[in-house]
Each structure stands twice: as C-alpha cells, then as structure tokens.
Tab-separated table of C-alpha atoms and ligand atoms in Angstrom:
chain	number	residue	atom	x	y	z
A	899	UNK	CA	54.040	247.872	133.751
A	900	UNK	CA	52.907	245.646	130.664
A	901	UNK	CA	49.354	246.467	128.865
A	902	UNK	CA	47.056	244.391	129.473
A	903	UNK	CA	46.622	244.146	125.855
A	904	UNK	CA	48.307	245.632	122.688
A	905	UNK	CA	47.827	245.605	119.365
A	906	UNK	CA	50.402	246.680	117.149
A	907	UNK	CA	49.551	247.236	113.282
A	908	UNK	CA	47.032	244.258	113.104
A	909	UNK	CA	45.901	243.307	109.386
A	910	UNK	CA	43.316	240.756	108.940
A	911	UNK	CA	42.109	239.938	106.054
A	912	UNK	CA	39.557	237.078	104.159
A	913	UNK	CA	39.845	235.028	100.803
A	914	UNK	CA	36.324	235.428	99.948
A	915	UNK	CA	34.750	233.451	96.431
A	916	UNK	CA	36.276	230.975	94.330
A	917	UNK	CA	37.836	230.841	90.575
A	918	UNK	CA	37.844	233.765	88.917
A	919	UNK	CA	35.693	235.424	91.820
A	920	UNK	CA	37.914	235.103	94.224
A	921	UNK	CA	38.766	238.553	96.077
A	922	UNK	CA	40.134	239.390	99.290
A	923	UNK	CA	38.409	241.133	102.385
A	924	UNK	CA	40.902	243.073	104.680
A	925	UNK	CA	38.540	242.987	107.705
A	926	UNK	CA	40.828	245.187	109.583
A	927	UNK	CA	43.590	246.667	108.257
A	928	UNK	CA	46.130	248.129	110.842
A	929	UNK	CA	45.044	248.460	114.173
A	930	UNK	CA	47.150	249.426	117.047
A	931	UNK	CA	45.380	249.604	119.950
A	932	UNK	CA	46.432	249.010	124.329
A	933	UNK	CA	44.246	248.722	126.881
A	934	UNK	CA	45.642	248.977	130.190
A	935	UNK	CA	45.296	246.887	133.017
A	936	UNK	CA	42.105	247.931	135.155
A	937	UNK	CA	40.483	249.903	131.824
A	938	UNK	CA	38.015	249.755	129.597
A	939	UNK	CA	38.806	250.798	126.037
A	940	UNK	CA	35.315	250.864	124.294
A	941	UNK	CA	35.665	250.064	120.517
A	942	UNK	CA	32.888	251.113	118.453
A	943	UNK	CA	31.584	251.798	114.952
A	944	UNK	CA	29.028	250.502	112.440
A	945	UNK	CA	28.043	246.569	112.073
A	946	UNK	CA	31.058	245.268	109.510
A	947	UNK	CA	33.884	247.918	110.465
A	948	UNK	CA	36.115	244.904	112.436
A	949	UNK	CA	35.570	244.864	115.565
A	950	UNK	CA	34.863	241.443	116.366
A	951	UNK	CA	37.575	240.335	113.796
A	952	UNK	CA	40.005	242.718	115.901
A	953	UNK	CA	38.709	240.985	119.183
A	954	UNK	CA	39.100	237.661	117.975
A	955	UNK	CA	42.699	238.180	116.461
A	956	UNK	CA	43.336	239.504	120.273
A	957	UNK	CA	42.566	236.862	121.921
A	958	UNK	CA	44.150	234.301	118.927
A	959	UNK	CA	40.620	233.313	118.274
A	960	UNK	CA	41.837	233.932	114.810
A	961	UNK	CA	44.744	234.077	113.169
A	962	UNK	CA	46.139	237.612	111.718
A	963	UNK	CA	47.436	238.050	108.397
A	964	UNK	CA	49.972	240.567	109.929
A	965	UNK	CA	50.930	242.957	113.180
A	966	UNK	CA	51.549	241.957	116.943
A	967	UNK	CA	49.431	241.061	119.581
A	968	UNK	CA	50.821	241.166	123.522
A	969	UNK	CA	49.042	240.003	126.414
A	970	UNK	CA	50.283	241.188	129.713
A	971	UNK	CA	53.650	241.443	127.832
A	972	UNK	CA	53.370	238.018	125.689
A	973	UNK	CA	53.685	237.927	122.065
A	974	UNK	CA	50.203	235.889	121.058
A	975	UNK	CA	50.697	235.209	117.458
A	976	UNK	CA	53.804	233.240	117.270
A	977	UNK	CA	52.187	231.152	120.319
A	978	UNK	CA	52.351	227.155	120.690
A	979	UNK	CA	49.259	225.594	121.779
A	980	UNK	CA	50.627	224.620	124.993
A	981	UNK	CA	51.066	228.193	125.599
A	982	UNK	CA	47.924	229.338	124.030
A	983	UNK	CA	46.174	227.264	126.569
A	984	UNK	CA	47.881	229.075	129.547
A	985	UNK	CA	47.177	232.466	127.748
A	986	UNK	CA	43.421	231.565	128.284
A	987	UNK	CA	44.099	232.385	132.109
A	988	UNK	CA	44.988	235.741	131.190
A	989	UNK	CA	42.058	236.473	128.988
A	990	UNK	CA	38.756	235.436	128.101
A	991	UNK	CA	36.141	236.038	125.835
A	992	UNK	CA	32.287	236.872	126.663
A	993	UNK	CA	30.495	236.879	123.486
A	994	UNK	CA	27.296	238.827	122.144
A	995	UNK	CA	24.839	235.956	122.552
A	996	UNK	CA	23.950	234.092	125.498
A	997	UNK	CA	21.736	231.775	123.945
A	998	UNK	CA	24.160	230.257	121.115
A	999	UNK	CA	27.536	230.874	123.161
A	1000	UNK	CA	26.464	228.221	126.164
A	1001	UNK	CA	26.402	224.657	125.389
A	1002	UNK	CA	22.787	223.479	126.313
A	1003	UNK	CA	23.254	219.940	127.062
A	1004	UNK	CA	25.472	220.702	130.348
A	1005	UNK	CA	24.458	222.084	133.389
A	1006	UNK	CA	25.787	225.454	134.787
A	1007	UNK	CA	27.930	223.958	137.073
A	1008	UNK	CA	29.880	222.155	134.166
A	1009	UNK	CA	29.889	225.281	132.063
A	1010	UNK	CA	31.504	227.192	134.955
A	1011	UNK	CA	33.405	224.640	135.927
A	1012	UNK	CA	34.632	223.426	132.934
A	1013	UNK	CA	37.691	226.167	132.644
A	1014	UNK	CA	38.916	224.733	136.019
A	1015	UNK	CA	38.500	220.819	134.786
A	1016	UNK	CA	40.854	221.710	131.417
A	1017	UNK	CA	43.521	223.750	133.347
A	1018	UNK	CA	43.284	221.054	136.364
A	1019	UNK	CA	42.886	223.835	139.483
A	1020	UNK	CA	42.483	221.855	142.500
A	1021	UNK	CA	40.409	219.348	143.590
A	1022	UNK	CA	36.665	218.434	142.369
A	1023	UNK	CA	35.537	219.479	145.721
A	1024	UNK	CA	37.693	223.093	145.219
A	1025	UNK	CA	36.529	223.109	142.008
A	1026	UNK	CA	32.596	223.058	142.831
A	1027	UNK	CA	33.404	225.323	145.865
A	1028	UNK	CA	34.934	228.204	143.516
A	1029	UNK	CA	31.759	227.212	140.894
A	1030	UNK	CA	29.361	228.413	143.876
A	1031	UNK	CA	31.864	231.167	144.911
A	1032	UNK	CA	31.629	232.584	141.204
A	1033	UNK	CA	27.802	231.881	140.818
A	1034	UNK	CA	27.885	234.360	143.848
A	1035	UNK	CA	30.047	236.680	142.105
A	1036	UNK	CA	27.594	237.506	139.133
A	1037	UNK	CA	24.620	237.454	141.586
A	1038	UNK	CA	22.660	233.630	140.422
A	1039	UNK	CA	21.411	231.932	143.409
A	1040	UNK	CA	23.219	228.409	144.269
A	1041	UNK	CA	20.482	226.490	143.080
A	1042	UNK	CA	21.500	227.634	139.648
A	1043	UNK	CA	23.781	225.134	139.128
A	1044	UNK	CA	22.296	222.111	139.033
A	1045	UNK	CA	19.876	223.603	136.575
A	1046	UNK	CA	20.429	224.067	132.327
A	1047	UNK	CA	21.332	227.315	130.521
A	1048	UNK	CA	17.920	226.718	128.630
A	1049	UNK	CA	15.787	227.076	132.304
A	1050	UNK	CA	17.377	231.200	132.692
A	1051	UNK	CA	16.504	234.722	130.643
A	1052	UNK	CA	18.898	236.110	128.549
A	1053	UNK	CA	20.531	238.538	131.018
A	1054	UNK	CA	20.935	235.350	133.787
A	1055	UNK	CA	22.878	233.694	130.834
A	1056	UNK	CA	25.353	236.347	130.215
A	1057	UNK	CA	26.065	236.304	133.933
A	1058	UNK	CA	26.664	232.431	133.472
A	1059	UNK	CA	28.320	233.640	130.540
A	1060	UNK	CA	30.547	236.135	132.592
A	1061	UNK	CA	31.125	233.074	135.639
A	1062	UNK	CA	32.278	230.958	133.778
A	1063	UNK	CA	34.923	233.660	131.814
A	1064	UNK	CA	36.251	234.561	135.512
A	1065	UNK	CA	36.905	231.151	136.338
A	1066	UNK	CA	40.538	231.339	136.124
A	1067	UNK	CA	40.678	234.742	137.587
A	1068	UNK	CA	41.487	236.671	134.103
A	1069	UNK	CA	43.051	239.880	133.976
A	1070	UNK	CA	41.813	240.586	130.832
A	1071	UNK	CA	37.815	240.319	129.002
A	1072	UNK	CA	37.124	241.005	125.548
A	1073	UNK	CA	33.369	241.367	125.480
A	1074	UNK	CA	31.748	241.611	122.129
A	1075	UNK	CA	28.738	243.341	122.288
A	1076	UNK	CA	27.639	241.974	125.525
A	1077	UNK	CA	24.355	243.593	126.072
A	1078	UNK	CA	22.896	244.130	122.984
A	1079	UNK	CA	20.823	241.013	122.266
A	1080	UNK	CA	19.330	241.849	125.880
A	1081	UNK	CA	16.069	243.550	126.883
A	1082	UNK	CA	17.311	247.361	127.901
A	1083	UNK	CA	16.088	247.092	131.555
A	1084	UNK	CA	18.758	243.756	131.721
A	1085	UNK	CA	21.162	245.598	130.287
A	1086	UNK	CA	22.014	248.094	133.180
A	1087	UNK	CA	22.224	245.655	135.352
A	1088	UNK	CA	24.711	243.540	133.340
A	1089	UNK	CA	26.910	246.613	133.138
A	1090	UNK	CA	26.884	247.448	136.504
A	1091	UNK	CA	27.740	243.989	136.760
A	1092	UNK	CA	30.890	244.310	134.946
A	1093	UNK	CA	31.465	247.709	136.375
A	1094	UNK	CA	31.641	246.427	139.857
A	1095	UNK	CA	33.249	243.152	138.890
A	1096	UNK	CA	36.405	245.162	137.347
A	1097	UNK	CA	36.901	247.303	140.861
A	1098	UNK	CA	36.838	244.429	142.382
A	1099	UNK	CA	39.292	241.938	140.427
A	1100	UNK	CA	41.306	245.067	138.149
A	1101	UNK	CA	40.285	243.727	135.019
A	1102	UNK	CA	40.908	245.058	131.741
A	1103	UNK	CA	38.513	245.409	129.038
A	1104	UNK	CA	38.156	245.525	125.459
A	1105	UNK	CA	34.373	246.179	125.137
A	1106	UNK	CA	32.841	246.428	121.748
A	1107	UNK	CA	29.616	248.335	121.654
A	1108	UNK	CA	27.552	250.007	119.383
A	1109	UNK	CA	25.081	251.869	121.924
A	1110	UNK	CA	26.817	254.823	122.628
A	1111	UNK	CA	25.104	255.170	125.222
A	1112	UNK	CA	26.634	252.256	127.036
A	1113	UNK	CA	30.195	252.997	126.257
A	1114	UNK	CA	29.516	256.646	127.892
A	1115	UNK	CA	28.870	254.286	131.531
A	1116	UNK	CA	31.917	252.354	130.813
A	1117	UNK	CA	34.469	253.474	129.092
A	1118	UNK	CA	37.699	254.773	130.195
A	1119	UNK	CA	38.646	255.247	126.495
A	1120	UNK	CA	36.905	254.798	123.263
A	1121	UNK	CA	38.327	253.734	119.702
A	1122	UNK	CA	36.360	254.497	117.052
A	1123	UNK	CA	36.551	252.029	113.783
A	1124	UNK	CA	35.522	252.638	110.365
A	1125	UNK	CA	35.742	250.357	107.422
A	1126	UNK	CA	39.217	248.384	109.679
A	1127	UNK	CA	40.689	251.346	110.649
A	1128	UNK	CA	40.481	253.431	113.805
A	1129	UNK	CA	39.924	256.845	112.485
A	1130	UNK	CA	39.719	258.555	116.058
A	1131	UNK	CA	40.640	257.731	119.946
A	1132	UNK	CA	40.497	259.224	123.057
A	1133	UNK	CA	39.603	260.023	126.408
A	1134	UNK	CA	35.630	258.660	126.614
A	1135	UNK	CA	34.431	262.430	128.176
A	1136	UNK	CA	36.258	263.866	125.202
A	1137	UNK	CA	35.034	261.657	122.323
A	1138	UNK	CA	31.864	262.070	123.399
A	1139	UNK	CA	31.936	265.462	124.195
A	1140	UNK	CA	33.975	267.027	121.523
A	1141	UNK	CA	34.288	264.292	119.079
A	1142	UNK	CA	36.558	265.535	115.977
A	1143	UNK	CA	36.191	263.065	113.357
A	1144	UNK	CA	33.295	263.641	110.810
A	1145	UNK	CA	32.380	259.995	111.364
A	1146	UNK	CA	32.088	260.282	115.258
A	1147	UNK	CA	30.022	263.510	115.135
A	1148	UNK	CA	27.486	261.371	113.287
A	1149	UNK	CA	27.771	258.602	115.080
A	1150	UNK	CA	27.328	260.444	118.089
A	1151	UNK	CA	24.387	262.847	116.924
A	1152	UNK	CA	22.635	260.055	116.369
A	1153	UNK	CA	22.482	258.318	119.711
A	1154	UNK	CA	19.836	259.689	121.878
A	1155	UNK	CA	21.422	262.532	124.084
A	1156	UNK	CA	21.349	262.520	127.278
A	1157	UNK	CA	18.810	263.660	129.097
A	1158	UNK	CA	19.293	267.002	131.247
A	1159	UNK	CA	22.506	268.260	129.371
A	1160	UNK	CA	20.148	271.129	128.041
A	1161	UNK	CA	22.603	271.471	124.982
A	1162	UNK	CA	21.204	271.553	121.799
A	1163	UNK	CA	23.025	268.982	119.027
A	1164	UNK	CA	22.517	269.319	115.585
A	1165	UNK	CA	21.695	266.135	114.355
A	1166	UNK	CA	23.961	264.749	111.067
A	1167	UNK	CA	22.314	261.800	109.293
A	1168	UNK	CA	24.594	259.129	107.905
A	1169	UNK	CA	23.459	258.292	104.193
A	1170	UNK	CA	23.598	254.825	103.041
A	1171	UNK	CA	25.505	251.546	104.435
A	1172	UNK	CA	29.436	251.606	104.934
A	1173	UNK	CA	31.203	250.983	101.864
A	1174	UNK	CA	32.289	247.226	101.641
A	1175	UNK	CA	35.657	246.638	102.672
A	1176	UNK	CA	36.056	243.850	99.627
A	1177	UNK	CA	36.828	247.878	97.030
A	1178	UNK	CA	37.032	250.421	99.863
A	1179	UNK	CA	37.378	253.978	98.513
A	1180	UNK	CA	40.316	255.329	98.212
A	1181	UNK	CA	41.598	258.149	100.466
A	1182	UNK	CA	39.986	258.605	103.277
A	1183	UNK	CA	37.516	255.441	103.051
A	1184	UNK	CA	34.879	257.690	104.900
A	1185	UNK	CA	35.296	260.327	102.197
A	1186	UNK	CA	31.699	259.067	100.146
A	1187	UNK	CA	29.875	259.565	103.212
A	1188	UNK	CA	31.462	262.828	104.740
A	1189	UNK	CA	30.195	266.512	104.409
A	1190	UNK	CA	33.074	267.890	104.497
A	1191	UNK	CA	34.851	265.873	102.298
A	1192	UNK	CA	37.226	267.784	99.800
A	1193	UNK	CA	39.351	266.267	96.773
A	1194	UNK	CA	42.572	265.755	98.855
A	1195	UNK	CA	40.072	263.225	101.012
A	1196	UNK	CA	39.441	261.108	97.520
A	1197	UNK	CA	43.098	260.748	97.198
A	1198	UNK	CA	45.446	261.210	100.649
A	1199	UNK	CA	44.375	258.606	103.074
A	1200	UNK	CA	44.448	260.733	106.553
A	1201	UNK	CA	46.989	259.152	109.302
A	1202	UNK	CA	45.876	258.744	112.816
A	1203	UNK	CA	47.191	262.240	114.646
A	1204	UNK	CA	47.484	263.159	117.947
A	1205	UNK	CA	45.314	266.677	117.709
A	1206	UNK	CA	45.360	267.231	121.700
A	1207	UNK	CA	47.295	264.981	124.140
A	1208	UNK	CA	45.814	261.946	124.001
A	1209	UNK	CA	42.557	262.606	121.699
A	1210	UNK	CA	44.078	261.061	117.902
A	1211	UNK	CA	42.136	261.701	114.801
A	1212	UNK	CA	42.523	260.243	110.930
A	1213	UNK	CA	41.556	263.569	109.008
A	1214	UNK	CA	42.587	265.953	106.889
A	1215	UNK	CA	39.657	268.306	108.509
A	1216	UNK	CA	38.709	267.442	112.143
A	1217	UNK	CA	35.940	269.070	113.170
A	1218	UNK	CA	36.481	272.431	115.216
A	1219	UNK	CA	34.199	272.043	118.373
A	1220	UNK	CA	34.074	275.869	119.013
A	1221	UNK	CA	33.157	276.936	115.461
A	1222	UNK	CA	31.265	274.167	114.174
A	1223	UNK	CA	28.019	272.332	115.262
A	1224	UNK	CA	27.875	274.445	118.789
B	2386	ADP	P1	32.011	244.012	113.152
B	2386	ADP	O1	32.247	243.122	114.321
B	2386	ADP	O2	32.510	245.412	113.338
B	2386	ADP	O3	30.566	244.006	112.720
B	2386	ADP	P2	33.489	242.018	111.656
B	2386	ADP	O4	34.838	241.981	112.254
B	2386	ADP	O5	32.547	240.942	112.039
B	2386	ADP	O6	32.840	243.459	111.911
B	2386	ADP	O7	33.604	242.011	110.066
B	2386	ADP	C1	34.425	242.920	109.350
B	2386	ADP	C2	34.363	242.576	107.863
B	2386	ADP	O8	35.012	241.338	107.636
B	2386	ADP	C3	32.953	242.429	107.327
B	2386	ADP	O9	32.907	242.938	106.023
B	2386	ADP	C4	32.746	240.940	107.323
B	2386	ADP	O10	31.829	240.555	106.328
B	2386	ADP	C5	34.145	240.414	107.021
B	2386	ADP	N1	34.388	239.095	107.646
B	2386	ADP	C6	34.425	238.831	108.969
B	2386	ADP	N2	34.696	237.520	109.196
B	2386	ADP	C7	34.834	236.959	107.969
B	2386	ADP	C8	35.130	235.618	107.504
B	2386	ADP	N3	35.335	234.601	108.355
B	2386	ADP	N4	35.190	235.420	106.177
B	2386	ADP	C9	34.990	236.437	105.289
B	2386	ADP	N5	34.716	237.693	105.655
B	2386	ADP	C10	34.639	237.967	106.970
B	2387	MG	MG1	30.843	242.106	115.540
C-alpha cells in the first residue's frame, strides 16, 4: 500500500539579500521522510531547523529546489494546478496559530464550508448539513456557526481550524505546531482531539512539535531535525527512551521527565543558538555544540544509519545507552 506521504531527498533552499549580499539559505537540505497511512510521524527539533519549510514543500505549499514528494502514491512537485487542487482532498494543513490562520470577516460556517463550496460537494443544503456534522466532530456546539472566529478562545479556533481541514475527508494532516500558541490545559484536549479523530477517520500525520512532551502522547514515530537534516529516527518509545544522537539526548534531557518513571536523567545543557543554516559548519553541523565531538566530526559529515532495525542515527559516535548517561 502507498505512504501516505513520502519525501524523498527534499532540498529547499532561500535567496536571501541583494547585490553583493546576496547568499543562499538551504532551509532543509535532504530530507526523506514517509509517514504511513493511520500514523503519526512527529518531527521535531529547535525553532529554524526546517520543519515548517519541510511541511510546506509536502503539501506544495512551497516549491522545492530539489527531491520528490508522493501523496498517497502521487508525485506533488511536477503537479498542474488542476491537480494540485484535487491533491487538497488528500491532505490538508492545520497551522500553528488559530488567531492569524482563520479569516475573521466570515463566519464559521463559511470557513468550514468553504473547502466544500471550491471543490463543489453536493448541494448547499448537503453542504451546511456536513458543516454541522463536522462542527460535531471537533466537539463546538451548532450554534457555533453562525457566530465569528473572533467570538471563540484559542483552543475552540483550532478545532474550527481542524473542521474545516476535515472537510473533504483527508487522509492526510500536516499540523505545524498545533498546540503550542495554546494555554497547556487546552492543549490536552486538542490532542486527544486529534488522537481520537485519527482512530476514527485513519488519518495520517505529519505533526511538528517542539514539546516533547506532546510528541511522547502522539507519536507513532519521531524524526528528529537539526540545522535541515534529520540526524536521528525511530520508533517514538525508543527515541525517547534510548535516544542515540548527541542532539536528541539534549533535547530530551531537557524536557521535563515524566513524572513517576523514578529514573534519574542527567541533564545536558545545550550552549548557544543553532548555527545559521546561511554558513553551517562543516561535518557534522551539530559538531560546535556536541560533547563528544572529535576532529573526524569537523570534517566527515555523518550519514543517516540504521543502528537497530528501524532506530537511524547521523553520527560518527551514537550514544551507548548502557554505558553512558544511565
Ligand atoms: P522551523 O519550522 O523548524 O522553525 P523553518 O522551516 O521555518 O524552521 O526555517 C528554516 C530556515 O529557513 C530558517 O533559518 C529560516 O530563517 C529560513 N527560512 C524559512 N523560510 C524562509 C523564506 N521564505 N525566506 C528566507 N529564509 C527562510
Ligand atoms: Mg516552524
């Protein structure tokens, strides 16, 4: 059966500046990633690595500067707008802010609706039906339609947010941060929200996240970027349990353990701000902010290896779970 999305050796990259300032930013620079159809691939990693670049090239949001993207066995890139528009059946996007991503001069009912007005489904009168049937869905009473984005919170948004990306009964939702510009007791819900909604309807997802936290409650699988490249992925019990790259034993030490597991982490500090991807370092681009980092790391850029089935890691020295950091 066809992915519900792959990624095959994406590069994306910028012209930043003008005249004799003008440089290049390679936002990503060669991501493969799938997600299958019913999963959640979590894809995580510091503020600037490329994740929402990556997201947006999946959904041809944007347009890559090289690699393959394949929806439920399509070829996006190369697609014609005619088909573009029937790709955005397959696969929406739900993006990190509910307050800028909803057009405030319509009602809810038009936001929801509008998916179903552009790709003509039915009748007006099917059309408002399935509008109330999806309100439903994401738990807003009926009498939210009639009423403006502007009138609900932040985490009643997303889930108008959320409606109106289910319209045309996706298979596939790239959600870019969706919880993190809301209050921590709306967040649960909104996952649990998603949770239940992909049981349900077997949706994919590729769900970008920096709260580790989060992506331990949803993932099936969890990518982790650094500076446009995924230097480790895996099974989500295993990267967070016996993460093996340098940069995910940071990144998980410092997210707040859970409570209960009674097992003591060291914690590893991460020094100073990513390095920008406009003169990346050379070698192993995580090399300047690495402890273990030895000379072949300043010079050999580490491929992506599978270390156990299924757990791949970009280093020249993973870290051993059983000898290092208990
Ligand atoms: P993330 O979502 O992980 O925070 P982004 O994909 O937004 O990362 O950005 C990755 C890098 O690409 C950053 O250095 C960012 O500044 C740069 N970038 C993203 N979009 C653009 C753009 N339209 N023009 C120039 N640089 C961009
Ligand atoms: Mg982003």
């Amino acid at each position: 059966m066809d992915d519900a999305l792959r990624i095959d050796d994406l590069v994306k990259e910028y012209p930043i500046g003008s005249g004799r300032r003008r440089s290049i930013v390679r936002a990503v620079d060669g991501v493969s990633l799938r997600v299958r159809r019913g999963e959640t691939l979590a894809l995580v990693g510091e503020s600037g690595s490329g994740k929402t670049t990556t997201a947006l090239c999946a959904l041809a949001l944007e347009r890559p500067t090289s690699g393959e993207v394949w929806i439920d066995g399509r070829e996006v890139t190369g697609m014609s707008p005619k088909e573009l528009r029937s790709l955005r059946r397959q696969a929406q996007y739900i993006f990190q802010d509910p307050f800028a991503s909803l057009n405030p001069r319509m009602s809810v009912r038009e936001i929801v609706r509008e998916p179903l007005d552009i790709h003509r489904v039915g009748d007006s009168a099917g059309r408002d039906a399935r509008v109330a049937e999806l309100l439903g869905l994401v738990g807003l009473a009926g009498d939210a339609a009639a009423r403006s984005p502007h009138q609900f919170s932040g985490g009643q948004r997303q889930r108008i947010g959320i409606a109106r990306a289910l319209a045309l009964s996706p298979g596939l939702l790239v959600c870019d941060e969706p919880v993190s510009a809301l209050d921590v007791s709306v967040q649960a819900q909104v996952i649990n929200l998603l949770m239940d909604l992909q049981d349900e309807h077997d949706l994919a997802y590729l769900f970008i996240a920096h709260d580790l936290a989060v992506v331990r409650q949803i993932a099936h699988r969890v990518a982790v970027m650094y500076l446009g490249r995924i230097v480790e992925e895996g099974a989500a019990d295993e990267i967070c349990a016996k993460p093996r790259h340098p940069y995910t034993v940071a990144l998980m030490s410092a997210a707040p353990a859970r409570p209960g597991r009674g097992v003591h982490r060291e914690r590893i500090v991460l020094t100073g701000d990513p390095p920008s991807p406009i003169d990346p370092p050379s070698g192993c681009a995580f090399h300047t902010r690495c402890w273990k980092a030895a000379d072949t790391c300043r010079t050999v850029r580490p491929p992506l290896i599978e270390l156990d089935p299924g757990h791949a890691v970009a280093c020249h020295f993973p870290v051993r779970r059983d000898t290092e950091l208990g």
